[in-house]
Short mmCIF file of C-alpha atoms in Angstrom, two decimals:
data_model
loop_
_atom_site.label_atom_id
_atom_site.label_comp_id
_atom_site.label_asym_id
_atom_site.label_seq_id
_atom_site.Cartn_x
_atom_site.Cartn_y
_atom_site.Cartn_z
CA MET S 854 12.31 -21.18 77.73
CA ILE S 855 9.05 -19.57 78.92
CA GLU S 856 8.80 -22.04 81.78
CA ALA S 857 12.38 -21.23 82.83
CA PHE S 858 11.64 -17.50 82.70
CA TRP S 859 8.55 -17.77 84.88
CA SER S 860 10.35 -20.10 87.27
CA GLN S 861 13.19 -17.61 87.70
CA ALA S 862 10.80 -14.65 87.97
CA GLY S 863 8.70 -16.48 90.53
CA GLY S 864 11.78 -17.33 92.56
CA LYS S 865 12.95 -13.70 92.60
CA LEU S 866 9.44 -12.50 93.53
CA ALA S 867 9.28 -15.00 96.38
CA ASP S 868 12.71 -13.95 97.65
CA ARG S 869 11.74 -10.27 97.51
CA TRP S 870 8.46 -10.89 99.31
CA ALA S 871 10.19 -12.96 101.99
CA ALA S 872 12.82 -10.27 102.58
CA LEU S 873 10.20 -7.55 102.80
CA SER S 874 7.58 -9.40 104.82
CA SER S 875 9.52 -11.60 107.25
CA SER S 876 9.55 -8.98 110.01
CA ALA S 877 5.93 -8.05 109.29
CA LEU S 878 4.96 -11.70 109.51
CA VAL S 879 6.65 -11.96 112.91
CA PHE S 880 4.78 -8.83 114.04
CA TRP S 881 1.32 -10.09 113.05
CA THR S 882 2.02 -13.61 114.25
CA GLY S 883 3.04 -12.15 117.59
CA LEU S 884 -0.27 -10.30 117.88
CA VAL S 885 -2.17 -13.50 117.10
CA LEU S 886 -0.21 -15.41 119.73
CA VAL S 887 -0.88 -12.69 122.30
CA GLN S 888 -4.60 -12.91 121.49
CA VAL S 889 -4.60 -16.70 121.88
CA ALA S 890 -2.57 -16.59 125.10
CA ALA S 891 -4.74 -13.91 126.68
CA HIS S 892 -8.24 -14.82 125.49
CA GLY S 893 -8.10 -18.19 123.75
CA ARG S 894 -9.58 -18.53 120.27
CA GLY S 895 -12.42 -16.11 120.92
CA PRO S 896 -15.21 -14.99 118.57
CA THR S 897 -12.84 -13.56 115.96
CA PHE S 898 -11.28 -16.93 115.21
CA ASP S 899 -14.70 -18.60 115.17
CA ALA S 900 -15.97 -16.03 112.64
CA VAL S 901 -12.99 -16.66 110.37
CA ASP S 902 -13.55 -20.43 110.60
CA ARG S 903 -17.23 -20.03 109.63
CA LEU S 904 -16.33 -17.75 106.73
CA LEU S 905 -13.84 -20.21 105.31
CA ALA S 906 -16.05 -23.24 105.93
CA HIS S 907 -19.06 -21.83 104.02
CA HIS S 908 -17.14 -20.76 100.92
CA GLY S 909 -15.21 -22.58 98.26
CA THR S 910 -11.52 -22.90 97.57
CA ALA S 911 -11.43 -19.72 95.48
CA THR S 912 -12.68 -17.62 98.39
CA GLN S 913 -10.22 -19.24 100.75
CA VAL S 914 -7.38 -18.46 98.35
CA LEU S 915 -8.56 -14.85 98.05
CA VAL S 916 -8.66 -14.50 101.84
CA LEU S 917 -5.15 -15.93 102.10
CA LEU S 918 -3.88 -13.58 99.40
CA ALA S 919 -5.54 -10.61 101.11
CA GLY S 920 -3.79 -11.52 104.35
CA LEU S 921 -0.43 -11.85 102.62
CA LEU S 922 -0.93 -8.51 100.87
CA ALA S 923 -1.77 -6.86 104.19
CA VAL S 924 1.39 -8.29 105.72
CA ALA S 925 3.46 -7.12 102.73
CA ALA S 926 1.87 -3.65 102.83
CA SER S 927 2.77 -3.21 106.48
CA GLY S 928 6.33 -4.29 105.62
CA VAL S 929 6.49 -1.64 102.88
CA VAL S 930 5.30 1.05 105.29
CA VAL S 931 7.94 0.19 107.90
CA GLN S 932 10.59 -0.05 105.19
CA HIS S 933 9.82 3.54 104.13
CA LEU S 934 9.97 4.66 107.76
CA THR S 935 13.43 3.16 108.29
CA ALA S 936 15.39 6.06 106.75
CA PRO S 937 13.57 8.78 108.76
CA ALA S 938 13.95 6.67 111.90
CA LEU S 939 17.68 6.37 111.30
CA ARG S 940 17.92 10.15 110.94
CA LEU S 941 16.23 10.49 114.32
CA ALA S 942 18.64 7.95 115.79
CA GLU S 943 21.52 10.03 114.42
CA GLY S 944 20.22 13.16 116.12
CA TYR S 945 18.66 15.08 113.22
CA TRP S 946 15.67 16.22 115.26
CA PRO S 947 12.89 18.69 114.38
CA THR S 948 13.16 22.34 115.39
CA PRO S 949 10.93 22.07 118.50
CA LEU S 950 13.50 19.68 119.98
CA ARG S 951 16.40 22.07 119.47
CA PRO S 952 16.73 22.87 123.22
CA VAL S 953 17.01 19.15 123.97
CA ARG S 954 19.53 18.74 121.17
CA ASP S 955 21.61 21.66 122.45
CA ARG S 956 21.72 20.19 125.95
CA ARG S 957 22.77 16.82 124.56
CA LEU S 958 25.50 18.44 122.45
CA ALA S 959 26.81 20.33 125.48
CA ARG S 960 26.94 17.08 127.45
CA VAL S 961 28.76 15.28 124.63
CA GLY S 962 31.25 18.14 124.44
CA ARG S 963 32.00 18.00 128.15
CA ARG S 964 32.45 14.25 128.13
CA HIS S 965 34.65 14.40 125.06
CA GLY S 966 36.88 17.07 126.60
CA LYS S 967 37.36 15.16 129.83
CA ARG S 968 38.02 11.83 128.13
CA GLU S 969 40.41 13.27 125.58
CA GLU S 970 42.32 15.05 128.35
CA ARG S 971 42.61 11.81 130.29
CA TRP S 972 43.63 9.97 127.11
CA GLN S 973 46.40 12.49 126.58
CA GLU S 974 47.59 12.00 130.18
CA LEU S 975 47.86 8.24 129.74
CA SER S 976 49.49 8.32 126.29
CA PRO S 977 53.14 8.89 127.39
CA ALA S 978 53.09 5.93 129.78
CA VAL S 979 51.43 3.71 127.18
CA GLN S 980 53.92 4.69 124.49
CA ASP S 981 57.04 4.14 126.59
CA GLY S 982 55.76 0.85 128.06
CA THR S 983 55.51 1.95 131.70
CA ALA S 984 51.71 1.88 131.96
CA THR S 985 50.10 -0.49 134.45
CA ARG S 986 47.47 -3.00 133.44
CA HIS S 987 44.77 -0.76 134.89
CA GLN S 988 46.09 2.18 132.87
CA LEU S 989 46.21 0.09 129.70
CA ASP S 990 42.60 -0.99 130.19
CA GLU S 991 41.50 2.59 130.79
CA TYR S 992 43.47 3.79 127.79
CA ALA S 993 41.82 1.17 125.55
CA ARG S 994 38.34 2.18 126.74
CA LEU S 995 39.05 5.86 126.15
CA GLU S 996 40.52 5.13 122.74
CA ALA S 997 37.48 3.11 121.70
CA TRP S 998 35.15 5.89 122.87
CA LEU S 999 37.11 8.64 121.10
CA ARG S 1000 37.22 6.59 117.92
CA ARG S 1001 33.44 6.84 117.69
CA HIS S 1002 33.37 10.63 118.03
CA PRO S 1003 34.50 13.40 115.70
CA ASP S 1004 37.65 15.31 116.61
CA ARG S 1005 36.02 18.73 116.32
CA GLU S 1006 33.32 20.00 118.61
CA ALA S 1007 31.49 21.58 115.68
CA ASP S 1008 30.89 18.07 114.27
CA PHE S 1009 29.40 16.51 117.41
CA MET S 1010 25.96 14.91 117.27
CA PRO S 1011 23.58 14.44 120.22
CA THR S 1012 23.38 10.63 119.96
CA ARG S 1013 25.79 7.72 120.00
CA VAL S 1014 24.78 6.58 116.52
CA GLY S 1015 25.06 10.10 115.15
CA ASN S 1016 28.59 10.56 116.47
CA THR S 1017 29.66 7.17 115.11
CA LEU S 1018 28.43 7.99 111.64
CA ARG S 1019 29.51 11.62 111.67
CA ALA S 1020 33.04 10.65 112.72
CA ALA S 1021 33.47 8.39 109.70
CA GLU S 1022 32.17 11.14 107.44
CA THR S 1023 34.66 13.70 108.68
CA ARG S 1024 37.82 11.67 109.22
CA PRO S 1025 38.59 10.94 105.52
CA THR S 1026 38.16 14.68 104.90
CA ASP S 1027 40.66 15.46 107.65
CA ARG S 1028 43.14 12.95 106.28
CA TYR S 1029 42.77 13.18 102.53
CA GLY S 1030 40.70 16.31 101.82
CA VAL S 1031 37.95 14.33 100.08
CA GLY S 1032 34.26 15.05 100.60
CA VAL S 1033 32.92 11.71 101.75
CA VAL S 1034 29.29 12.04 100.66
CA THR S 1035 30.02 14.07 97.54
CA LEU S 1036 32.42 11.46 96.19
CA TRP S 1037 30.66 8.37 97.53
CA PRO S 1038 28.74 7.48 94.31
CA HIS S 1039 31.96 7.85 92.31
CA LEU S 1040 33.94 5.76 94.78
CA TRP S 1041 31.23 3.10 94.76
CA ALA S 1042 31.63 2.77 90.99
CA VAL S 1043 35.32 1.86 91.30
CA LEU S 1044 35.11 -0.41 94.35
CA PRO S 1045 35.80 -4.13 93.89
CA ASP S 1046 32.73 -6.35 93.99
CA ALA S 1047 33.79 -7.98 97.25
CA ARG S 1048 34.10 -4.60 98.95
CA ARG S 1049 30.69 -3.53 97.63
CA GLN S 1050 29.10 -6.68 99.00
CA ASP S 1051 30.64 -6.08 102.42
CA VAL S 1052 29.41 -2.49 102.57
CA ALA S 1053 25.95 -3.39 101.26
CA ALA S 1054 25.61 -6.18 103.83
CA ALA S 1055 26.65 -3.83 106.63
CA ARG S 1056 24.15 -1.21 105.50
CA LEU S 1057 21.39 -3.81 105.27
CA ALA S 1058 22.21 -4.98 108.80
CA LEU S 1059 21.96 -1.38 110.05
CA ASP S 1060 18.62 -0.85 108.32
CA ASN S 1061 17.31 -4.14 109.68
CA ALA S 1062 18.27 -3.13 113.22
CA VAL S 1063 16.38 0.15 112.81
CA ALA S 1064 13.39 -1.72 111.38
CA ALA S 1065 13.43 -4.14 114.31
CA CYS S 1066 13.29 -1.20 116.69
CA LEU S 1067 10.35 0.25 114.74
CA TRP S 1068 8.43 -3.03 114.78
CA ALA S 1069 8.98 -3.36 118.52
CA VAL S 1070 7.79 0.20 119.14
CA LEU S 1071 4.67 -0.41 117.02
CA PHE S 1072 3.98 -3.65 118.88
CA VAL S 1073 3.60 -1.79 122.17
CA PRO S 1074 0.38 0.14 121.34
CA ALA S 1075 -0.89 -2.66 119.08
CA SER S 1076 -0.72 -5.30 121.83
CA ALA S 1077 -1.67 -3.17 124.83
CA PRO S 1078 -5.48 -3.44 124.23
CA ILE S 1079 -5.15 -7.22 123.93
CA ALA S 1080 -3.15 -8.02 127.07
CA TRP S 1081 -1.64 -5.79 129.73
CA TRP S 1082 1.62 -7.75 129.83
CA ALA S 1083 2.28 -7.88 126.06
CA PRO S 1084 3.93 -4.43 125.66
CA PHE S 1085 6.72 -5.18 128.13
CA PRO S 1086 8.65 -7.73 126.02
CA ALA S 1087 8.24 -5.48 122.98
CA ALA S 1088 9.54 -2.49 124.92
CA ALA S 1089 12.55 -4.54 126.03
CA VAL S 1090 13.31 -5.43 122.40
CA ALA S 1091 13.00 -1.76 121.38
CA VAL S 1092 15.41 -0.68 124.12
CA ALA S 1093 17.90 -3.40 123.17
CA ALA S 1094 17.75 -2.39 119.51
CA TRP S 1095 18.20 1.30 120.32
CA ALA S 1096 20.97 0.85 122.87
CA SER S 1097 22.92 -2.04 121.37
CA TRP S 1098 21.96 -3.38 117.95
CA ILE S 1099 21.77 -0.09 116.05
CA PRO S 1100 25.02 1.41 117.45
CA ALA S 1101 26.93 -1.84 116.86
CA ARG S 1102 25.79 -2.12 113.25
CA ALA S 1103 26.39 1.58 112.65
CA ALA S 1104 29.99 1.10 113.83
CA VAL S 1105 30.57 -1.77 111.38
CA PHE S 1106 29.10 0.21 108.50
CA ALA S 1107 31.18 3.25 109.45
CA ASP S 1108 34.40 1.27 109.61
CA LEU S 1109 33.81 -0.26 106.18
CA VAL S 1110 33.02 3.06 104.52
CA GLU S 1111 36.11 4.63 106.03
CA ALA S 1112 38.16 1.64 104.90
CA CYS S 1113 36.89 2.20 101.36
CA TYR S 1114 38.43 5.67 101.37
CA ASP S 1115 41.63 4.47 103.04
CA LEU S 1116 42.17 1.76 100.43
CA HIS S 1117 40.55 3.01 97.22
CA ARG S 1118 40.47 6.82 97.27
CA LEU S 1119 43.40 7.06 94.83
CA ASP S 1120 41.40 5.03 92.29
CA LEU S 1121 39.06 8.02 92.02
CA TYR S 1122 41.76 10.18 90.47
CA GLY S 1123 42.46 7.72 87.67
CA ALA S 1124 38.76 7.04 87.06
CA LEU S 1125 38.06 10.78 86.76
CA GLY S 1126 41.10 11.41 84.58
CA VAL S 1127 42.92 13.48 87.19
CA PRO S 1128 46.57 13.00 88.20
CA ALA S 1129 46.87 11.49 91.66
CA PRO S 1130 48.78 13.48 94.30
CA ALA S 1131 52.48 12.73 94.40
CA ASN S 1132 52.71 12.50 98.19
CA ARG S 1133 50.69 12.72 101.40
CA GLN S 1134 51.59 16.38 101.85
CA GLN S 1135 49.76 17.25 98.63
CA GLU S 1136 46.85 14.90 99.13
CA ARG S 1137 44.58 17.05 101.29
CA ALA S 1138 44.69 19.91 98.81
CA ALA S 1139 44.25 17.52 95.87
CA GLY S 1140 41.30 15.81 97.57
CA ALA S 1141 39.62 19.14 98.28
CA ALA S 1142 40.12 20.21 94.65
CA LEU S 1143 38.72 16.90 93.39
CA THR S 1144 35.67 17.29 95.62
CA ARG S 1145 35.04 20.84 94.37
CA SER S 1146 35.37 19.68 90.77
CA VAL S 1147 32.81 16.90 91.24
CA LEU S 1148 30.48 19.07 93.31
CA ARG S 1149 30.44 22.01 90.90
CA GLY S 1150 30.91 20.15 87.66
CA ALA S 1151 33.78 19.68 85.25
CA ASP S 1152 33.16 23.09 83.65
CA SER S 1153 33.43 25.05 86.89
CA GLY S 1154 37.14 25.70 86.39
CA PRO S 1155 40.49 23.98 86.35
CA LEU S 1156 41.21 21.33 88.92
CA THR S 1157 43.76 22.96 91.16
CA THR S 1158 45.34 21.87 94.40
CA ALA S 1159 45.90 25.39 95.67
CA GLY S 1160 44.34 25.57 99.11
CA ALA S 1161 43.69 22.89 101.62
CA GLY S 1162 40.03 23.55 102.39
CA ALA S 1163 37.69 20.66 101.95
CA THR S 1164 34.01 20.21 101.60
CA THR S 1165 32.88 18.22 104.57
CA GLY S 1166 31.34 14.86 103.87
CA ALA S 1167 28.00 14.08 105.26
CA GLY S 1168 25.97 12.08 107.62
CA GLY S 1169 24.84 8.51 107.79
CA VAL S 1170 28.17 6.87 108.27
CA GLY S 1171 30.48 6.97 111.21
CA ARG S 1172 34.02 7.73 112.05
CA GLY S 1173 35.93 4.52 112.60
CA ALA S 1174 39.58 5.29 112.81
CA ARG S 1175 41.84 4.81 115.79
CA PRO S 1176 42.79 8.14 117.39
CA ALA S 1177 46.29 9.17 116.49
CA LEU S 1178 49.09 9.64 118.98
CA PRO S 1179 49.21 13.00 120.79
CA SER S 1180 51.74 14.40 118.36
CA GLN S 1181 49.56 13.35 115.41
CA ARG S 1182 46.09 14.31 116.56
CA SER S 1183 44.81 17.53 115.13
CA PRO S 1184 43.49 20.11 117.62
CA ARG S 1185 39.78 20.65 117.69
CA ALA S 1186 38.84 23.61 115.58
CA ALA S 1187 35.86 24.72 113.58
CA ARG S 1188 35.95 23.30 110.06
CA PRO S 1189 35.03 25.75 107.32
CA GLY S 1190 32.23 24.94 104.96
CA PRO S 1191 28.66 23.64 105.32
CA ARG S 1192 27.58 21.23 107.97
CA PRO S 1193 27.37 17.62 106.78
CA ARG S 1194 24.01 16.24 105.78
CA SER S 1195 22.84 12.84 106.83
CA GLY S 1196 22.43 9.87 104.59
CA LEU S 1197 25.25 8.02 102.88
CA ARG S 1198 23.17 5.77 100.68
CA LEU S 1199 24.27 2.85 98.55
CA PRO S 1200 23.76 3.29 94.79
CA PRO S 1201 21.33 0.73 93.33
#
């Protein structure tokens, strides 16, 4: 029994170390390879060889363990930097960068207005089947772009990732009245296991893409003193992660979170002991009332569906729904209530 316990514990520890340190191991191995490629073995490698040759097995094991601990420690540091880095990728920038953020928001607003206007122009021809192939292609591109942006200008973010995640946080509120971030832990508790695994895998993929970007950025100054050419491949990886990997994984995560509300939001009412809305016309008011009840506590007053205001859900996810037809799309208007905060996290 004891042997089985230690075998299982050792296996879990090894899996955890491998998951945490794989990227760190690639980072440090890359630096070693750059050193070898640029300068050969050099005096550093000779000193390590002499140290290991003149000491016993115990010392060699200690040196190996120290190296593994250093690799793991660097992995822990980058892991803790992943969440702040994702916030920066979303566009939650410090106050000194507010002028830059404002200019980016103005640019996003102009682009959104022009593309939505063009989308509206193409919609009648697409709906009645008279659109040309070129118009259909343009319509599809515009639709895909609008899908990854909030409908309201007040919800825009200055970055592509931020708009993707913010859109998914606001769209369930627009449809169903629910506060996405406020109700997320409760929804997570009633999700089927398969759905949880899908969302967790998507979130892990997003975090790994951010971590890859961080490792690549750190490799640039770490390798520059060793070889002049080494930072360029690392910079290329960082640009690819920022421009492609992170946005793509954010879109998948956003779509899955939005799908959770589309498919399982009504389960919240039963789990919380609240009657579900009888029809879609009542749902926005019921969702807003449910959000207020959870946000303020069960003793804050009766759960009422009077009023259609909703507490806006918050950052870290992305919009992911197909824009509605012109007659169905809601006009852009300022949403009442606080601005969303970033960070839809998965419960442990």
